[in-house]
Tab-separated table of C-alpha atoms in Angstrom:
chain	number	residue	atom	x	y	z
A	1	UNK	CA	-7.402	-67.022	15.309
A	2	UNK	CA	-5.674	-70.236	15.998
A	3	UNK	CA	-4.544	-70.951	19.474
A	4	UNK	CA	-0.871	-70.079	19.977
A	5	UNK	CA	1.721	-72.056	22.234
A	6	UNK	CA	3.014	-70.967	25.300
A	7	UNK	CA	6.602	-70.909	23.777
A	8	UNK	CA	5.324	-68.987	20.461
A	9	UNK	CA	3.774	-66.217	22.895
A	10	UNK	CA	7.074	-66.073	24.827
A	11	UNK	CA	9.065	-65.617	21.812
A	12	UNK	CA	6.589	-62.757	20.650
A	13	UNK	CA	7.291	-60.815	23.813
A	14	UNK	CA	10.877	-61.130	23.146
A	15	UNK	CA	10.595	-59.911	19.334
A	16	UNK	CA	8.508	-57.259	20.948
A	17	UNK	CA	11.614	-56.287	23.036
A	18	UNK	CA	14.179	-56.251	20.373
A	19	UNK	CA	11.583	-54.160	18.005
A	20	UNK	CA	11.504	-51.646	20.835
A	21	UNK	CA	15.325	-51.290	21.075
A	22	UNK	CA	15.447	-51.153	17.188
A	23	UNK	CA	12.882	-48.263	16.947
A	24	UNK	CA	14.786	-46.219	19.897
A	25	UNK	CA	17.957	-46.647	17.436
A	26	UNK	CA	15.607	-45.385	14.547
A	27	UNK	CA	15.962	-48.392	12.648
A	28	UNK	CA	13.087	-48.822	10.244
A	29	UNK	CA	13.211	-52.226	8.728
A	30	UNK	CA	14.476	-55.552	10.372
A	31	UNK	CA	15.221	-58.996	8.537
A	32	UNK	CA	14.046	-62.162	10.152
A	33	UNK	CA	17.797	-62.921	10.484
A	34	UNK	CA	18.380	-59.727	12.456
A	35	UNK	CA	15.504	-60.603	14.834
A	36	UNK	CA	16.805	-64.021	15.261
A	37	UNK	CA	20.419	-63.158	15.980
A	38	UNK	CA	19.174	-60.436	18.450
A	39	UNK	CA	16.753	-63.117	20.287
A	40	UNK	CA	19.441	-66.251	19.990
A	41	UNK	CA	16.525	-67.722	17.910
A	42	UNK	CA	16.923	-69.490	14.388
A	43	UNK	CA	15.704	-67.164	11.633
A	44	UNK	CA	13.509	-70.037	10.313
A	45	UNK	CA	11.687	-69.967	13.598
A	46	UNK	CA	11.139	-66.254	13.648
A	47	UNK	CA	9.565	-66.510	9.844
A	48	UNK	CA	7.181	-69.259	11.151
A	49	UNK	CA	6.237	-67.313	14.378
A	50	UNK	CA	5.601	-64.401	12.273
A	51	UNK	CA	3.950	-66.125	9.445
A	52	UNK	CA	1.394	-67.715	11.908
A	53	UNK	CA	-0.316	-64.101	12.155
A	54	UNK	CA	-0.501	-63.344	8.544
A	55	UNK	CA	2.293	-62.030	6.093
A	56	UNK	CA	4.196	-58.929	7.842
A	57	UNK	CA	7.070	-58.788	6.068
A	58	UNK	CA	8.220	-58.422	2.274
A	59	UNK	CA	10.596	-61.127	0.752
A	60	UNK	CA	13.917	-59.253	0.574
A	61	UNK	CA	12.634	-55.948	2.457
A	62	UNK	CA	12.296	-57.268	5.678
A	63	UNK	CA	9.705	-56.059	8.347
A	64	UNK	CA	8.778	-52.605	9.209
A	65	UNK	CA	9.743	-52.334	12.992
A	66	UNK	CA	7.031	-49.974	14.154
A	67	UNK	CA	4.138	-51.654	12.228
A	68	UNK	CA	5.558	-55.274	13.431
A	69	UNK	CA	5.796	-54.048	17.144
A	70	UNK	CA	2.221	-52.585	16.840
A	71	UNK	CA	0.805	-55.816	15.581
A	72	UNK	CA	2.725	-58.048	17.874
A	73	UNK	CA	1.638	-55.530	20.869
A	74	UNK	CA	-2.180	-56.082	19.549
A	75	UNK	CA	-1.629	-59.758	19.817
A	76	UNK	CA	-0.103	-59.788	23.085
A	77	UNK	CA	-3.096	-57.422	24.484
A	78	UNK	CA	-0.618	-54.769	25.322
A	79	UNK	CA	-2.532	-51.899	23.362
A	80	UNK	CA	-4.941	-51.554	26.392
A	81	UNK	CA	-4.180	-50.691	30.125
A	82	UNK	CA	-4.368	-53.767	32.643
A	83	UNK	CA	-5.583	-53.021	36.132
A	84	UNK	CA	-3.030	-54.749	38.175
A	85	UNK	CA	-3.097	-55.390	42.216
A	86	UNK	CA	-0.386	-56.549	44.292
A	87	UNK	CA	-0.769	-58.892	47.425
A	88	UNK	CA	2.218	-58.311	49.659
A	89	UNK	CA	4.208	-55.326	50.605
A	90	UNK	CA	7.268	-57.004	50.932
A	91	UNK	CA	10.502	-56.448	48.969
A	92	UNK	CA	9.268	-58.230	45.771
A	93	UNK	CA	5.717	-56.511	46.078
A	94	UNK	CA	7.585	-53.031	46.480
A	95	UNK	CA	10.025	-53.618	43.696
A	96	UNK	CA	7.074	-54.411	41.512
A	97	UNK	CA	4.955	-51.285	42.212
A	98	UNK	CA	7.981	-49.448	40.785
A	99	UNK	CA	8.672	-51.853	37.863
A	100	UNK	CA	9.098	-49.599	34.611
A	101	UNK	CA	8.684	-52.452	32.230
A	102	UNK	CA	5.202	-53.093	33.649
A	103	UNK	CA	4.122	-49.534	33.471
A	104	UNK	CA	5.676	-49.045	30.051
A	105	UNK	CA	3.590	-52.118	28.837
A	106	UNK	CA	0.474	-51.149	29.959
A	107	UNK	CA	0.072	-52.868	33.167
A	108	UNK	CA	-1.080	-50.287	35.894
A	109	UNK	CA	-0.614	-51.277	39.646
A	110	UNK	CA	-3.864	-49.729	41.135
A	111	UNK	CA	-3.828	-51.650	44.346
A	112	UNK	CA	-1.591	-53.143	46.785
A	113	UNK	CA	-2.178	-55.131	49.877
A	114	UNK	CA	-0.833	-56.775	52.847
A	115	UNK	CA	-1.918	-58.954	55.988
A	116	UNK	CA	0.490	-57.009	58.151
A	117	UNK	CA	-0.978	-54.177	59.965
A	118	UNK	CA	2.267	-52.532	60.653
A	119	UNK	CA	2.567	-52.109	56.743
A	120	UNK	CA	-0.983	-51.180	56.238
A	121	UNK	CA	-1.251	-47.555	55.542
A	122	UNK	CA	2.470	-46.952	54.342
A	123	UNK	CA	2.709	-45.402	51.079
A	124	UNK	CA	4.700	-46.720	48.159
A	125	UNK	CA	4.887	-44.864	45.009
A	126	UNK	CA	1.648	-42.900	45.941
A	127	UNK	CA	-0.374	-45.897	46.844
A	128	UNK	CA	-1.406	-46.600	50.006
A	129	UNK	CA	-0.971	-50.403	51.234
A	130	UNK	CA	-4.570	-51.803	51.902
A	131	UNK	CA	-5.318	-54.538	54.386
A	132	UNK	CA	-6.344	-58.066	53.138
A	133	UNK	CA	-9.117	-58.185	55.336
A	134	UNK	CA	-10.693	-56.172	52.467
A	135	UNK	CA	-9.404	-58.243	49.650
A	136	UNK	CA	-12.797	-58.895	48.041
A	137	UNK	CA	-14.131	-55.768	48.041
A	138	UNK	CA	-10.889	-53.845	46.920
A	139	UNK	CA	-10.574	-56.093	44.266
A	140	UNK	CA	-14.151	-55.486	42.858
A	141	UNK	CA	-14.055	-51.848	43.466
A	142	UNK	CA	-10.701	-51.376	41.593
A	143	UNK	CA	-11.917	-53.691	38.803
A	144	UNK	CA	-8.627	-55.674	38.991
A	145	UNK	CA	-7.844	-57.891	35.780
A	146	UNK	CA	-4.603	-59.347	36.953
A	147	UNK	CA	-3.146	-60.034	40.348
A	148	UNK	CA	0.494	-60.597	41.612
A	149	UNK	CA	1.042	-62.877	44.532
A	150	UNK	CA	4.181	-61.764	46.668
A	151	UNK	CA	3.223	-63.384	49.906
A	152	UNK	CA	5.143	-66.483	51.702
A	153	UNK	CA	4.456	-69.714	50.555
A	154	UNK	CA	2.228	-70.873	53.195
A	155	UNK	CA	-0.153	-67.917	52.524
A	156	UNK	CA	-0.227	-68.178	48.701
A	157	UNK	CA	-2.782	-70.679	48.100
A	158	UNK	CA	-5.546	-69.208	50.464
A	159	UNK	CA	-4.537	-65.599	48.686
A	160	UNK	CA	-5.061	-67.296	45.384
A	161	UNK	CA	-8.424	-68.550	46.307
A	162	UNK	CA	-9.677	-65.278	47.774
A	163	UNK	CA	-8.528	-63.414	44.411
A	164	UNK	CA	-10.097	-65.976	42.143
A	165	UNK	CA	-13.227	-66.184	44.382
A	166	UNK	CA	-13.478	-62.141	43.722
A	167	UNK	CA	-13.015	-62.741	40.002
A	168	UNK	CA	-9.506	-62.354	39.061
A	169	UNK	CA	-8.963	-64.404	36.211
A	170	UNK	CA	-4.957	-64.060	35.676
A	171	UNK	CA	-2.504	-64.514	38.561
A	172	UNK	CA	1.260	-63.930	38.495
A	173	UNK	CA	2.773	-65.781	41.694
A	174	UNK	CA	5.832	-64.964	43.221
A	175	UNK	CA	5.415	-67.473	45.827
A	176	UNK	CA	7.715	-70.571	45.736
A	177	UNK	CA	4.980	-73.141	45.307
A	178	UNK	CA	2.643	-74.242	42.765
A	179	UNK	CA	-0.795	-72.397	43.028
A	180	UNK	CA	-4.019	-74.572	42.063
A	181	UNK	CA	-6.467	-73.084	39.616
A	182	UNK	CA	-9.540	-74.223	38.182
A	183	UNK	CA	-9.724	-74.291	34.335
A	184	UNK	CA	-10.549	-70.705	32.839
A	185	UNK	CA	-7.922	-69.106	35.554
A	186	UNK	CA	-4.604	-68.909	34.126
A	187	UNK	CA	-1.564	-68.504	36.881
A	188	UNK	CA	1.909	-68.009	35.766
A	189	UNK	CA	4.746	-68.887	38.368
A	190	UNK	CA	7.849	-66.664	38.345
A	191	UNK	CA	10.104	-68.756	40.612
A	192	UNK	CA	13.286	-67.016	40.623
A	193	UNK	CA	14.889	-69.570	42.766
A	194	UNK	CA	14.322	-71.945	40.274
A	195	UNK	CA	16.474	-70.018	37.906
A	196	UNK	CA	19.494	-69.637	40.225
A	197	UNK	CA	18.938	-73.332	41.035
A	198	UNK	CA	19.577	-74.389	37.202
A	199	UNK	CA	22.420	-72.337	37.363
A	200	UNK	CA	23.736	-74.150	40.508
A	201	UNK	CA	23.074	-77.432	38.882
A	202	UNK	CA	25.141	-76.174	35.513
A	203	UNK	CA	28.207	-75.082	37.926
A	204	UNK	CA	28.026	-78.494	39.793
A	205	UNK	CA	27.911	-80.625	36.764
A	206	UNK	CA	30.037	-79.193	34.231
A	207	UNK	CA	32.626	-81.630	34.917
B	1	UNK	CA	25.984	-88.836	35.439
B	2	UNK	CA	23.578	-88.698	32.023
B	3	UNK	CA	23.039	-85.074	31.239
B	4	UNK	CA	19.498	-84.067	32.603
B	5	UNK	CA	17.098	-81.758	30.422
B	6	UNK	CA	16.287	-78.179	31.534
B	7	UNK	CA	12.752	-79.130	32.084
B	8	UNK	CA	13.772	-82.022	34.439
B	9	UNK	CA	15.924	-79.739	36.416
B	10	UNK	CA	13.080	-77.452	37.013
B	11	UNK	CA	10.696	-80.217	38.299
B	12	UNK	CA	13.372	-81.382	40.717
B	13	UNK	CA	13.388	-77.696	41.954
B	14	UNK	CA	9.787	-78.139	42.565
B	15	UNK	CA	9.995	-81.545	44.120
B	16	UNK	CA	12.380	-80.016	46.499
B	17	UNK	CA	10.387	-77.334	47.297
B	18	UNK	CA	7.448	-79.641	48.063
B	19	UNK	CA	9.606	-82.104	50.318
B	20	UNK	CA	10.498	-79.000	52.312
B	21	UNK	CA	6.831	-78.278	53.008
B	22	UNK	CA	6.152	-81.721	53.694
B	23	UNK	CA	9.224	-81.911	56.257
B	24	UNK	CA	7.854	-78.733	57.870
B	25	UNK	CA	4.704	-80.469	58.321
B	26	UNK	CA	6.455	-83.621	60.072
B	27	UNK	CA	5.700	-85.813	57.165
B	28	UNK	CA	7.969	-88.807	56.975
B	29	UNK	CA	7.320	-90.718	53.596
B	30	UNK	CA	5.639	-89.272	50.455
B	31	UNK	CA	4.443	-91.413	47.643
B	32	UNK	CA	4.984	-90.269	43.757
B	33	UNK	CA	1.270	-89.742	43.465
B	34	UNK	CA	1.287	-87.377	46.433
B	35	UNK	CA	4.375	-85.059	44.909
B	36	UNK	CA	2.774	-85.270	41.505
B	37	UNK	CA	-0.370	-83.765	42.927
B	38	UNK	CA	1.537	-80.959	44.900
B	39	UNK	CA	3.306	-79.950	41.615
B	40	UNK	CA	0.649	-80.321	39.126
B	41	UNK	CA	2.565	-83.079	37.172
B	42	UNK	CA	1.780	-86.816	36.482
B	43	UNK	CA	2.844	-89.410	38.737
B	44	UNK	CA	4.435	-91.257	35.978
B	45	UNK	CA	6.504	-88.203	35.170
B	46	UNK	CA	7.491	-88.102	38.920
B	47	UNK	CA	8.454	-91.654	38.949
B	48	UNK	CA	10.281	-91.359	35.812
B	49	UNK	CA	12.443	-88.184	37.084
B	50	UNK	CA	13.360	-89.868	40.172
B	51	UNK	CA	14.075	-93.150	38.789
B	52	UNK	CA	16.852	-91.130	36.382
B	53	UNK	CA	18.989	-90.935	39.746
B	54	UNK	CA	18.528	-94.492	40.826
B	55	UNK	CA	15.950	-96.151	42.961
B	56	UNK	CA	14.804	-93.855	45.873
B	57	UNK	CA	11.585	-95.221	46.991
B	58	UNK	CA	10.306	-98.679	47.695
B	59	UNK	CA	7.412	-99.650	45.630
B	60	UNK	CA	4.111	-99.140	48.035
B	61	UNK	CA	6.219	-97.540	50.588
B	62	UNK	CA	6.810	-94.228	48.900
B	63	UNK	CA	9.906	-91.799	49.442
B	64	UNK	CA	11.563	-90.866	52.541
B	65	UNK	CA	11.064	-87.050	52.606
B	66	UNK	CA	14.313	-86.433	54.074
B	67	UNK	CA	16.499	-88.371	52.255
B	68	UNK	CA	14.777	-87.586	48.795
B	69	UNK	CA	15.133	-83.875	49.538
B	70	UNK	CA	19.007	-84.389	50.415
B	71	UNK	CA	19.583	-86.498	47.307
B	72	UNK	CA	17.663	-84.171	45.034
B	73	UNK	CA	19.525	-80.934	46.727
B	74	UNK	CA	22.802	-82.718	46.242
B	75	UNK	CA	21.916	-83.118	42.402
B	76	UNK	CA	21.071	-79.380	42.044
B	77	UNK	CA	24.121	-78.424	43.872
B	78	UNK	CA	22.550	-76.742	46.857
B	79	UNK	CA	24.592	-78.611	49.467
B	80	UNK	CA	27.232	-76.021	49.304
B	81	UNK	CA	27.278	-72.126	49.523
B	82	UNK	CA	27.325	-70.208	46.380
B	83	UNK	CA	28.869	-66.705	46.126
B	84	UNK	CA	26.358	-64.464	44.637
B	85	UNK	CA	27.088	-60.884	43.246
B	86	UNK	CA	24.420	-58.179	42.242
B	87	UNK	CA	24.976	-55.648	39.582
B	88	UNK	CA	22.210	-52.843	39.813
B	89	UNK	CA	21.246	-51.418	43.432
B	90	UNK	CA	17.866	-50.487	42.272
B	91	UNK	CA	14.406	-52.001	43.244
B	92	UNK	CA	14.929	-55.487	41.951
B	93	UNK	CA	18.601	-55.587	43.288
B	94	UNK	CA	17.572	-54.535	46.687
B	95	UNK	CA	14.684	-56.984	46.772
B	96	UNK	CA	17.272	-59.763	45.707
B	97	UNK	CA	19.739	-58.936	48.406
B	98	UNK	CA	16.836	-59.691	50.981
B	99	UNK	CA	15.409	-62.698	49.137
B	100	UNK	CA	15.087	-65.452	52.065
B	101	UNK	CA	14.476	-68.055	49.305
B	102	UNK	CA	17.960	-67.623	48.062
B	103	UNK	CA	19.833	-67.393	51.440
B	104	UNK	CA	17.832	-70.615	52.316
B	105	UNK	CA	19.174	-72.559	49.289
B	106	UNK	CA	22.782	-71.468	50.126
B	107	UNK	CA	22.887	-68.498	47.500
B	108	UNK	CA	24.913	-65.983	49.574
B	109	UNK	CA	25.060	-62.382	48.161
B	110	UNK	CA	28.508	-61.294	49.066
B	111	UNK	CA	28.798	-58.013	46.665
B	112	UNK	CA	26.255	-55.379	45.508
B	113	UNK	CA	27.685	-53.013	42.809
B	114	UNK	CA	26.002	-49.919	40.819
B	115	UNK	CA	27.300	-47.497	38.418
B	116	UNK	CA	25.268	-44.585	39.994
B	117	UNK	CA	27.804	-42.835	42.358
B	118	UNK	CA	24.650	-41.715	44.224
B	119	UNK	CA	24.040	-45.300	45.169
B	120	UNK	CA	27.596	-46.069	45.704
B	121	UNK	CA	28.365	-46.211	49.712
B	122	UNK	CA	24.767	-47.005	50.585
B	123	UNK	CA	24.003	-49.952	52.745
B	124	UNK	CA	21.806	-52.666	52.094
B	125	UNK	CA	21.297	-55.626	54.642
B	126	UNK	CA	24.711	-54.923	56.074
B	127	UNK	CA	26.300	-54.886	52.371
B	128	UNK	CA	27.924	-51.763	51.173
B	129	UNK	CA	27.138	-50.886	47.754
B	130	UNK	CA	30.306	-50.691	45.654
B	131	UNK	CA	31.051	-48.856	42.176
B	132	UNK	CA	31.084	-50.842	39.000
B	133	UNK	CA	34.230	-49.057	38.277
B	134	UNK	CA	35.940	-51.722	40.141
B	135	UNK	CA	33.679	-54.730	38.971
B	136	UNK	CA	36.931	-57.129	37.807
B	137	UNK	CA	38.567	-56.625	40.718
B	138	UNK	CA	35.842	-56.964	43.126
B	139	UNK	CA	34.336	-60.152	41.553
B	140	UNK	CA	38.136	-61.934	41.610
B	141	UNK	CA	38.375	-60.684	45.388
B	142	UNK	CA	35.220	-61.951	46.626
B	143	UNK	CA	35.398	-65.307	44.400
B	144	UNK	CA	32.122	-64.690	42.706
B	145	UNK	CA	30.539	-67.539	41.191
B	146	UNK	CA	27.200	-66.503	40.256
B	147	UNK	CA	26.372	-62.921	38.933
B	148	UNK	CA	22.812	-61.228	39.173
B	149	UNK	CA	22.454	-58.399	36.390
B	150	UNK	CA	19.562	-55.951	37.525
B	151	UNK	CA	20.474	-53.129	35.468
B	152	UNK	CA	18.753	-51.477	32.553
B	153	UNK	CA	18.530	-53.091	29.163
B	154	UNK	CA	20.949	-50.764	27.403
B	155	UNK	CA	23.821	-51.539	30.010
B	156	UNK	CA	22.967	-55.338	30.383
B	157	UNK	CA	25.042	-56.934	27.799
B	158	UNK	CA	28.364	-54.792	28.701
B	159	UNK	CA	27.762	-55.714	32.418
B	160	UNK	CA	27.595	-59.227	31.434
B	161	UNK	CA	30.750	-59.145	29.139
B	162	UNK	CA	32.549	-57.540	32.154
B	163	UNK	CA	31.457	-60.259	34.544
B	164	UNK	CA	32.300	-63.122	32.029
B	165	UNK	CA	35.673	-61.158	31.435
B	166	UNK	CA	36.192	-61.203	35.251
B	167	UNK	CA	35.493	-65.234	35.217
B	168	UNK	CA	31.839	-65.541	36.103
B	169	UNK	CA	30.596	-68.706	34.469
B	170	UNK	CA	26.907	-68.446	35.655
B	171	UNK	CA	24.607	-65.291	34.972
B	172	UNK	CA	20.846	-64.575	36.072
B	173	UNK	CA	19.822	-61.840	34.138
B	174	UNK	CA	16.666	-59.600	35.239
B	175	UNK	CA	17.331	-56.969	32.328
B	176	UNK	CA	14.522	-57.560	29.421
B	177	UNK	CA	16.917	-58.403	26.919
B	178	UNK	CA	18.476	-61.761	25.674
B	179	UNK	CA	22.425	-61.798	26.985
B	180	UNK	CA	24.807	-63.435	24.425
B	181	UNK	CA	27.387	-65.602	26.019
B	182	UNK	CA	29.842	-67.911	24.600
B	183	UNK	CA	29.566	-71.840	25.448
B	184	UNK	CA	30.666	-72.836	28.535
B	185	UNK	CA	28.741	-69.986	30.403
B	186	UNK	CA	25.396	-70.598	31.440
B	187	UNK	CA	22.988	-67.558	31.222
B	188	UNK	CA	19.481	-67.464	32.632
B	189	UNK	CA	16.811	-64.966	31.744
B	190	UNK	CA	14.383	-64.060	34.310
B	191	UNK	CA	11.787	-61.897	32.368
B	192	UNK	CA	8.751	-61.004	34.727
B	193	UNK	CA	7.179	-59.067	31.722
B	194	UNK	CA	7.022	-61.840	29.587
B	195	UNK	CA	4.951	-63.652	32.338
B	196	UNK	CA	2.630	-60.625	32.649
B	197	UNK	CA	2.571	-60.716	28.974
B	198	UNK	CA	1.419	-64.385	28.587
B	199	UNK	CA	-1.511	-63.355	31.187
B	200	UNK	CA	-2.469	-60.318	28.987
B	201	UNK	CA	-2.474	-62.552	25.752
B	202	UNK	CA	-4.539	-65.010	27.679
B	203	UNK	CA	-7.204	-62.441	28.752
B	204	UNK	CA	-7.288	-61.012	25.597
B	205	UNK	CA	-8.073	-64.209	23.625
B	206	UNK	CA	-9.943	-66.159	25.777
B	207	UNK	CA	-13.006	-65.416	23.746
């Protein structure tokens, strides 16, 4: 398949969620105009994105919601279960263990670790917090594919290095720094502070 | 001041964080090359971004870390305190009340609300969970400027409408749907599931 841009992948994730909502409301077909309206995107863009993967819809009839959701899920790799580890059992780490949206999409947290010996041994949603002292062994034993970093900034790059060394190829980073990674390893930064600062900029400069 | 693009604002947030790190390490000056290296951006881009706001640095001498941090903070509106409300006292809402990165940057949570009467009256970090039944009055009384939505998808647009009706001009949305808002109101979506799905796409299609 042709390489798909970051922004297309993001829009596919949005269409996927809108389709879930439509299916929950027992809607069988959807037009590109409706999907566009739901996601705040132009319908030309919706048609372009979806045509990229072959013709799903029939002109005038729209798309079958279930079939389209399944095909997008396939493209995004949501039809399999992903084995996830979380490093950092603070507030963010704990919230993510319980995050329904992850579970629903097949991201299963099998491991949570912390360097704080006061937290090691605690139970979160049936998972026992393990020590990061054993990170490499635990990552391998649990066959972790995606790791989430929820540790303070100072520790984030070191944790990332250990994770990559242990074979993790995909990292979602919640620490407010840019993680450096070699080619072939994908790092996504989830920086909530950056989003709220964009709001602060907007409020400050709206004149 | 000229209107600054979304992506420039995001990079300014990154520079701001890198400068914080440098100052913590007692580094007095920084070159655009160093900032570029820290944030994974080209140094031409760093110079371009910073020149946008007038000349901060002296050729060959680099930028004064403290002065540059202060000026970027000013631009981003971080030199004032913002009054923040959180709607939804679930895991995400709770994690955000405690989120040090918000507090440090001047985002102060003054109000947390939930529609679940079982949660109303609970205390989180010294804040009592209030009922969303009184949302408009509470938002006004607390003079809330930025609201964070951490409720399930089905409730998110309704909550957003109530917040905007009550005068909130900036919303950070954690529900996995696109919030519709009229012009003049800024909504940022923080969709963690979209980030992890981009990783899943990468792992599925890396060949």
